[in-house]
Amino acid sequence: MAELESTKMMPKSITFLSSLLQRVADSNDLNREFQPQKISVFHGLTRPTISIQSYLERIFKYANCSPSCFVVAYVYLDRFAQRQPSLPINSLNVHRLLITSVLVSAKFMDDMYYNNAYYARVGGISTIEMNYLEVDFLFGLGFNLNVTPNTFHTYCSYLQREMMQQPSLNLAESSLNLGRSLKVHLCFNEDETSHQQQQLAV
């Protein structure tokens, strides 16, 4: 009952974002057998026992960052995946990438935010590791943190559209095509006038 109540209080965008990341991670886990994937500081030795949805709900509950931070974190994860094609999001790195993207997003978007030690406790890692992850993530993004209003609204629209379609999604049809790369499936250009930046979707 408590789980049901907590789920109702979660914004739908949080629920869908966790679902999206779960599908991407599952797809890339399968793809590991066919394509080599780089090991990075974001990789754990084993798959965490906490689900992506529970982890994201924990971050939402304790980080107290603005809801827009989660959309911007989604943009950052997409940019990171685009710039690091040999480091696809999978079950061994998604949790660390998620806590790091929300941390960086909160620092960039919000006037008030918790420090790295607090985020480390929320994420279940050490402060030293959180610091390393933040630096590595920033370099992985090429320090490209600005998100234009147009990009923000485009990603919001995508989340809304996917939320409406979510019950009808067929995982086998939409993401488990082993004949092609499952690192990221791309939908559109983020900014028509600059470098191509496309959206994370399955």
PDB file of C-alpha atoms in Angstrom:
ATOM      1  CA  MET A   1       0.000   0.000   0.000  1.00  0.00           C
ATOM      2  CA  ALA A   2       2.823   2.379   0.883  1.00  0.00           C
ATOM      3  CA  GLU A   3       4.479   1.608  -2.455  1.00  0.00           C
ATOM      4  CA  LEU A   4       1.239   2.404  -4.277  1.00  0.00           C
ATOM      5  CA  GLU A   5       0.901   5.737  -2.488  1.00  0.00           C
ATOM      6  CA  SER A   6       4.510   6.704  -3.176  1.00  0.00           C
ATOM      7  CA  THR A   7       4.080   5.842  -6.851  1.00  0.00           C
ATOM      8  CA  LYS A   8       1.043   8.133  -7.069  1.00  0.00           C
ATOM      9  CA  MET A   9       3.078  11.019  -5.700  1.00  0.00           C
ATOM     10  CA  MET A  10       5.824  10.529  -8.287  1.00  0.00           C
ATOM     11  CA  PRO A  11       5.506  12.668 -11.413  1.00  0.00           C
ATOM     12  CA  LYS A  12       4.693  10.555 -14.440  1.00  0.00           C
ATOM     13  CA  SER A  13       7.804  11.854 -16.156  1.00  0.00           C
ATOM     14  CA  ILE A  14       9.939  10.238 -13.417  1.00  0.00           C
ATOM     15  CA  THR A  15       8.134   6.931 -13.861  1.00  0.00           C
ATOM     16  CA  PHE A  16       8.534   6.986 -17.613  1.00  0.00           C
ATOM     17  CA  LEU A  17      12.161   8.098 -17.512  1.00  0.00           C
ATOM     18  CA  SER A  18      12.963   5.108 -15.312  1.00  0.00           C
ATOM     19  CA  SER A  19      11.074   2.832 -17.718  1.00  0.00           C
ATOM     20  CA  LEU A  20      12.953   4.267 -20.682  1.00  0.00           C
ATOM     21  CA  LEU A  21      16.333   3.823 -18.987  1.00  0.00           C
ATOM     22  CA  GLN A  22      15.409   0.275 -17.985  1.00  0.00           C
ATOM     23  CA  ARG A  23      14.622  -0.633 -21.579  1.00  0.00           C
ATOM     24  CA  VAL A  24      17.837   0.950 -22.863  1.00  0.00           C
ATOM     25  CA  ALA A  25      19.904  -0.839 -20.197  1.00  0.00           C
ATOM     26  CA  ASP A  26      18.240  -4.196 -20.919  1.00  0.00           C
ATOM     27  CA  SER A  27      18.824  -3.773 -24.653  1.00  0.00           C
ATOM     28  CA  ASN A  28      22.476  -2.874 -24.205  1.00  0.00           C
ATOM     29  CA  ASP A  29      22.961  -5.776 -21.789  1.00  0.00           C
ATOM     30  CA  LEU A  30      21.876  -8.116 -24.581  1.00  0.00           C
ATOM     31  CA  ASN A  31      24.030  -6.263 -27.086  1.00  0.00           C
ATOM     32  CA  ARG A  32      27.177  -6.726 -24.954  1.00  0.00           C
ATOM     33  CA  GLU A  33      27.517 -10.222 -26.390  1.00  0.00           C
ATOM     34  CA  PHE A  34      27.779  -8.837 -29.941  1.00  0.00           C
ATOM     35  CA  GLN A  35      29.696  -5.582 -29.541  1.00  0.00           C
ATOM     36  CA  PRO A  36      32.583  -4.703 -27.220  1.00  0.00           C
ATOM     37  CA  GLN A  37      31.751  -2.071 -24.614  1.00  0.00           C
ATOM     38  CA  LYS A  38      34.209   0.105 -22.751  1.00  0.00           C
ATOM     39  CA  ILE A  39      34.545  -0.187 -18.975  1.00  0.00           C
ATOM     40  CA  SER A  40      34.537   3.155 -17.172  1.00  0.00           C
ATOM     41  CA  VAL A  41      34.379   4.688 -13.712  1.00  0.00           C
ATOM     42  CA  PHE A  42      30.579   4.453 -13.998  1.00  0.00           C
ATOM     43  CA  HIS A  43      30.626   0.656 -14.082  1.00  0.00           C
ATOM     44  CA  GLY A  44      29.922  -1.394 -10.994  1.00  0.00           C
ATOM     45  CA  LEU A  45      31.255  -4.914 -10.541  1.00  0.00           C
ATOM     46  CA  THR A  46      27.723  -6.313 -10.341  1.00  0.00           C
ATOM     47  CA  ARG A  47      24.224  -5.139 -11.221  1.00  0.00           C
ATOM     48  CA  PRO A  48      22.777  -3.141  -8.280  1.00  0.00           C
ATOM     49  CA  THR A  49      19.929  -4.821  -6.421  1.00  0.00           C
ATOM     50  CA  ILE A  50      17.803  -1.657  -6.453  1.00  0.00           C
ATOM     51  CA  SER A  51      15.713  -1.174  -9.596  1.00  0.00           C
ATOM     52  CA  ILE A  52      16.181   1.879 -11.783  1.00  0.00           C
ATOM     53  CA  GLN A  53      12.683   3.076 -10.907  1.00  0.00           C
ATOM     54  CA  SER A  54      13.263   2.732  -7.146  1.00  0.00           C
ATOM     55  CA  TYR A  55      16.628   4.451  -7.494  1.00  0.00           C
ATOM     56  CA  LEU A  56      15.148   7.358  -9.436  1.00  0.00           C
ATOM     57  CA  GLU A  57      12.299   7.653  -6.933  1.00  0.00           C
ATOM     58  CA  ARG A  58      14.877   7.748  -4.123  1.00  0.00           C
ATOM     59  CA  ILE A  59      16.739  10.555  -5.880  1.00  0.00           C
ATOM     60  CA  PHE A  60      13.462  12.405  -6.438  1.00  0.00           C
ATOM     61  CA  LYS A  61      12.501  12.011  -2.782  1.00  0.00           C
ATOM     62  CA  TYR A  62      15.774  13.117  -1.203  1.00  0.00           C
ATOM     63  CA  ALA A  63      17.504  15.427  -3.687  1.00  0.00           C
ATOM     64  CA  ASN A  64      14.756  18.078  -3.531  1.00  0.00           C
ATOM     65  CA  CYS A  65      15.788  19.434  -6.889  1.00  0.00           C
ATOM     66  CA  SER A  66      13.317  21.066  -9.231  1.00  0.00           C
ATOM     67  CA  PRO A  67      11.312  18.789 -11.560  1.00  0.00           C
ATOM     68  CA  SER A  68      13.018  20.414 -14.543  1.00  0.00           C
ATOM     69  CA  CYS A  69      16.319  18.924 -13.329  1.00  0.00           C
ATOM     70  CA  PHE A  70      15.123  15.462 -14.296  1.00  0.00           C
ATOM     71  CA  VAL A  71      14.346  16.566 -17.840  1.00  0.00           C
ATOM     72  CA  VAL A  72      17.747  18.259 -18.090  1.00  0.00           C
ATOM     73  CA  ALA A  73      19.379  15.119 -16.628  1.00  0.00           C
ATOM     74  CA  TYR A  74      17.665  13.189 -19.437  1.00  0.00           C
ATOM     75  CA  VAL A  75      19.170  15.618 -21.979  1.00  0.00           C
ATOM     76  CA  TYR A  76      22.601  15.172 -20.387  1.00  0.00           C
ATOM     77  CA  LEU A  77      22.338  11.376 -20.458  1.00  0.00           C
ATOM     78  CA  ASP A  78      21.462  11.563 -24.130  1.00  0.00           C
ATOM     79  CA  ARG A  79      24.372  13.890 -24.883  1.00  0.00           C
ATOM     80  CA  PHE A  80      26.713  11.641 -22.935  1.00  0.00           C
ATOM     81  CA  ALA A  81      25.547   8.565 -24.866  1.00  0.00           C
ATOM     82  CA  GLN A  82      26.017  10.456 -28.149  1.00  0.00           C
ATOM     83  CA  ARG A  83      29.550  11.579 -27.300  1.00  0.00           C
ATOM     84  CA  GLN A  84      30.587   8.219 -25.804  1.00  0.00           C
ATOM     85  CA  PRO A  85      29.365   5.591 -28.294  1.00  0.00           C
ATOM     86  CA  SER A  86      31.661   2.911 -26.852  1.00  0.00           C
ATOM     87  CA  LEU A  87      30.092   3.448 -23.414  1.00  0.00           C
ATOM     88  CA  PRO A  88      26.391   2.601 -23.828  1.00  0.00           C
ATOM     89  CA  ILE A  89      24.027   2.782 -20.873  1.00  0.00           C
ATOM     90  CA  ASN A  90      23.616  -0.685 -19.351  1.00  0.00           C
ATOM     91  CA  SER A  91      22.686  -2.290 -16.038  1.00  0.00           C
ATOM     92  CA  LEU A  92      26.234  -1.930 -14.687  1.00  0.00           C
ATOM     93  CA  ASN A  93      26.524   1.843 -15.199  1.00  0.00           C
ATOM     94  CA  VAL A  94      22.995   3.282 -15.371  1.00  0.00           C
ATOM     95  CA  HIS A  95      22.672   3.979 -11.627  1.00  0.00           C
ATOM     96  CA  ARG A  96      25.924   5.929 -11.406  1.00  0.00           C
ATOM     97  CA  LEU A  97      25.169   7.794 -14.622  1.00  0.00           C
ATOM     98  CA  LEU A  98      21.733   8.674 -13.266  1.00  0.00           C
ATOM     99  CA  ILE A  99      22.853  10.063  -9.891  1.00  0.00           C
ATOM    100  CA  THR A 100      25.659  11.994 -11.624  1.00  0.00           C
ATOM    101  CA  SER A 101      23.400  13.483 -14.303  1.00  0.00           C
ATOM    102  CA  VAL A 102      20.897  14.668 -11.675  1.00  0.00           C
ATOM    103  CA  LEU A 103      23.709  16.146  -9.550  1.00  0.00           C
ATOM    104  CA  VAL A 104      25.149  18.075 -12.503  1.00  0.00           C
ATOM    105  CA  SER A 105      21.681  19.152 -13.604  1.00  0.00           C
ATOM    106  CA  ALA A 106      20.775  20.451 -10.131  1.00  0.00           C
ATOM    107  CA  LYS A 107      24.004  22.414  -9.913  1.00  0.00           C
ATOM    108  CA  PHE A 108      23.410  23.968 -13.312  1.00  0.00           C
ATOM    109  CA  MET A 109      19.660  24.595 -13.002  1.00  0.00           C
ATOM    110  CA  ASP A 110      18.855  25.310  -9.359  1.00  0.00           C
ATOM    111  CA  ASP A 111      19.847  28.236  -7.175  1.00  0.00           C
ATOM    112  CA  MET A 112      20.042  25.969  -4.124  1.00  0.00           C
ATOM    113  CA  TYR A 113      21.254  22.374  -4.192  1.00  0.00           C
ATOM    114  CA  TYR A 114      22.894  19.797  -1.955  1.00  0.00           C
ATOM    115  CA  ASN A 115      26.625  19.148  -2.055  1.00  0.00           C
ATOM    116  CA  ASN A 116      28.372  16.103  -3.479  1.00  0.00           C
ATOM    117  CA  ALA A 117      28.585  14.369  -0.099  1.00  0.00           C
ATOM    118  CA  TYR A 118      24.801  14.484   0.230  1.00  0.00           C
ATOM    119  CA  TYR A 119      24.247  13.161  -3.303  1.00  0.00           C
ATOM    120  CA  ALA A 120      26.772  10.412  -2.591  1.00  0.00           C
ATOM    121  CA  ARG A 121      24.701   9.281   0.408  1.00  0.00           C
ATOM    122  CA  VAL A 122      21.511   9.400  -1.649  1.00  0.00           C
ATOM    123  CA  GLY A 123      23.186   7.390  -4.409  1.00  0.00           C
ATOM    124  CA  GLY A 124      24.815   4.862  -2.092  1.00  0.00           C
ATOM    125  CA  ILE A 125      28.392   5.666  -3.077  1.00  0.00           C
ATOM    126  CA  SER A 126      31.336   7.417  -1.401  1.00  0.00           C
ATOM    127  CA  THR A 127      31.927  11.152  -1.685  1.00  0.00           C
ATOM    128  CA  ILE A 128      35.272  10.520  -3.387  1.00  0.00           C
ATOM    129  CA  GLU A 129      33.575   8.360  -6.005  1.00  0.00           C
ATOM    130  CA  MET A 130      30.849  10.975  -6.505  1.00  0.00           C
ATOM    131  CA  ASN A 131      33.522  13.605  -7.142  1.00  0.00           C
ATOM    132  CA  TYR A 132      35.268  11.385  -9.710  1.00  0.00           C
ATOM    133  CA  LEU A 133      31.986  10.576 -11.431  1.00  0.00           C
ATOM    134  CA  GLU A 134      31.066  14.248 -11.701  1.00  0.00           C
ATOM    135  CA  VAL A 135      34.388  15.198 -13.300  1.00  0.00           C
ATOM    136  CA  ASP A 136      34.288  12.248 -15.691  1.00  0.00           C
ATOM    137  CA  PHE A 137      30.690  13.032 -16.643  1.00  0.00           C
ATOM    138  CA  LEU A 138      31.501  16.693 -17.334  1.00  0.00           C
ATOM    139  CA  PHE A 139      34.405  15.730 -19.581  1.00  0.00           C
ATOM    140  CA  GLY A 140      32.205  13.117 -21.224  1.00  0.00           C
ATOM    141  CA  LEU A 141      29.711  15.879 -22.033  1.00  0.00           C
ATOM    142  CA  GLY A 142      32.468  18.164 -23.260  1.00  0.00           C
ATOM    143  CA  PHE A 143      31.143  20.600 -20.622  1.00  0.00           C
ATOM    144  CA  ASN A 144      28.134  21.197 -22.878  1.00  0.00           C
ATOM    145  CA  LEU A 145      25.619  21.924 -20.102  1.00  0.00           C
ATOM    146  CA  ASN A 146      23.447  24.633 -21.594  1.00  0.00           C
ATOM    147  CA  VAL A 147      19.968  23.451 -22.570  1.00  0.00           C
ATOM    148  CA  THR A 148      17.992  25.879 -24.695  1.00  0.00           C
ATOM    149  CA  PRO A 149      14.270  26.371 -24.014  1.00  0.00           C
ATOM    150  CA  ASN A 150      13.532  24.791 -27.387  1.00  0.00           C
ATOM    151  CA  THR A 151      15.568  21.688 -26.529  1.00  0.00           C
ATOM    152  CA  PHE A 152      13.972  21.479 -23.089  1.00  0.00           C
ATOM    153  CA  HIS A 153      10.454  21.639 -24.530  1.00  0.00           C
ATOM    154  CA  THR A 154      11.327  19.094 -27.215  1.00  0.00           C
ATOM    155  CA  TYR A 155      12.493  16.574 -24.620  1.00  0.00           C
ATOM    156  CA  CYS A 156       9.429  17.311 -22.467  1.00  0.00           C
ATOM    157  CA  SER A 157       7.196  16.744 -25.474  1.00  0.00           C
ATOM    158  CA  TYR A 158       8.952  13.498 -26.209  1.00  0.00           C
ATOM    159  CA  LEU A 159       8.420  12.290 -22.644  1.00  0.00           C
ATOM    160  CA  GLN A 160       4.737  13.267 -22.800  1.00  0.00           C
ATOM    161  CA  ARG A 161       4.270  11.496 -26.119  1.00  0.00           C
ATOM    162  CA  GLU A 162       5.994   8.365 -24.852  1.00  0.00           C
ATOM    163  CA  MET A 163       3.948   8.394 -21.646  1.00  0.00           C
ATOM    164  CA  MET A 164       0.766   8.280 -23.706  1.00  0.00           C
ATOM    165  CA  GLN A 165       2.126   5.427 -25.822  1.00  0.00           C
ATOM    166  CA  GLN A 166       3.765   3.483 -22.999  1.00  0.00           C
ATOM    167  CA  PRO A 167       1.011   0.890 -22.377  1.00  0.00           C
ATOM    168  CA  SER A 168       1.075  -0.128 -26.028  1.00  0.00           C
ATOM    169  CA  LEU A 169       4.863  -0.460 -26.309  1.00  0.00           C
ATOM    170  CA  ASN A 170       6.070  -3.901 -27.262  1.00  0.00           C
ATOM    171  CA  LEU A 171       9.618  -4.364 -26.000  1.00  0.00           C
ATOM    172  CA  ALA A 172      10.401  -7.152 -28.424  1.00  0.00           C
ATOM    173  CA  GLU A 173       9.353  -5.068 -31.416  1.00  0.00           C
ATOM    174  CA  SER A 174      10.658  -1.698 -30.294  1.00  0.00           C
ATOM    175  CA  SER A 175      14.098  -2.413 -28.884  1.00  0.00           C
ATOM    176  CA  LEU A 176      15.315  -5.978 -29.294  1.00  0.00           C
ATOM    177  CA  ASN A 177      16.461  -5.863 -32.890  1.00  0.00           C
ATOM    178  CA  LEU A 178      19.818  -7.596 -32.537  1.00  0.00           C
ATOM    179  CA  GLY A 179      20.772  -6.917 -36.132  1.00  0.00           C
ATOM    180  CA  ARG A 180      21.694  -3.321 -35.332  1.00  0.00           C
ATOM    181  CA  SER A 181      23.252  -1.300 -32.556  1.00  0.00           C
ATOM    182  CA  LEU A 182      21.144  -0.963 -29.435  1.00  0.00           C
ATOM    183  CA  LYS A 183      23.320   1.640 -27.798  1.00  0.00           C
ATOM    184  CA  VAL A 184      20.873   4.458 -28.517  1.00  0.00           C
ATOM    185  CA  HIS A 185      17.975   4.859 -30.890  1.00  0.00           C
ATOM    186  CA  LEU A 186      17.748   8.423 -32.101  1.00  0.00           C
ATOM    187  CA  CYS A 187      14.751  10.556 -32.919  1.00  0.00           C
ATOM    188  CA  PHE A 188      15.619  14.121 -33.851  1.00  0.00           C
ATOM    189  CA  ASN A 189      18.228  16.877 -33.909  1.00  0.00           C
ATOM    190  CA  GLU A 190      18.481  18.941 -30.757  1.00  0.00           C
ATOM    191  CA  ASP A 191      19.601  22.103 -32.496  1.00  0.00           C
ATOM    192  CA  GLU A 192      19.270  22.535 -36.226  1.00  0.00           C
ATOM    193  CA  THR A 193      21.916  25.242 -36.425  1.00  0.00           C
ATOM    194  CA  SER A 194      24.724  23.510 -34.516  1.00  0.00           C
ATOM    195  CA  HIS A 195      26.154  20.028 -34.099  1.00  0.00           C
ATOM    196  CA  GLN A 196      23.767  17.130 -34.381  1.00  0.00           C
ATOM    197  CA  GLN A 197      22.424  16.095 -30.994  1.00  0.00           C
ATOM    198  CA  GLN A 198      19.667  13.547 -30.909  1.00  0.00           C
ATOM    199  CA  GLN A 199      17.395  12.117 -28.308  1.00  0.00           C
ATOM    200  CA  LEU A 200      17.705   8.946 -26.309  1.00  0.00           C
ATOM    201  CA  ALA A 201      14.838   6.628 -27.016  1.00  0.00           C
ATOM    202  CA  VAL A 202      14.175   2.983 -27.566  1.00  0.00           C
TER     203      VAL A 202
END
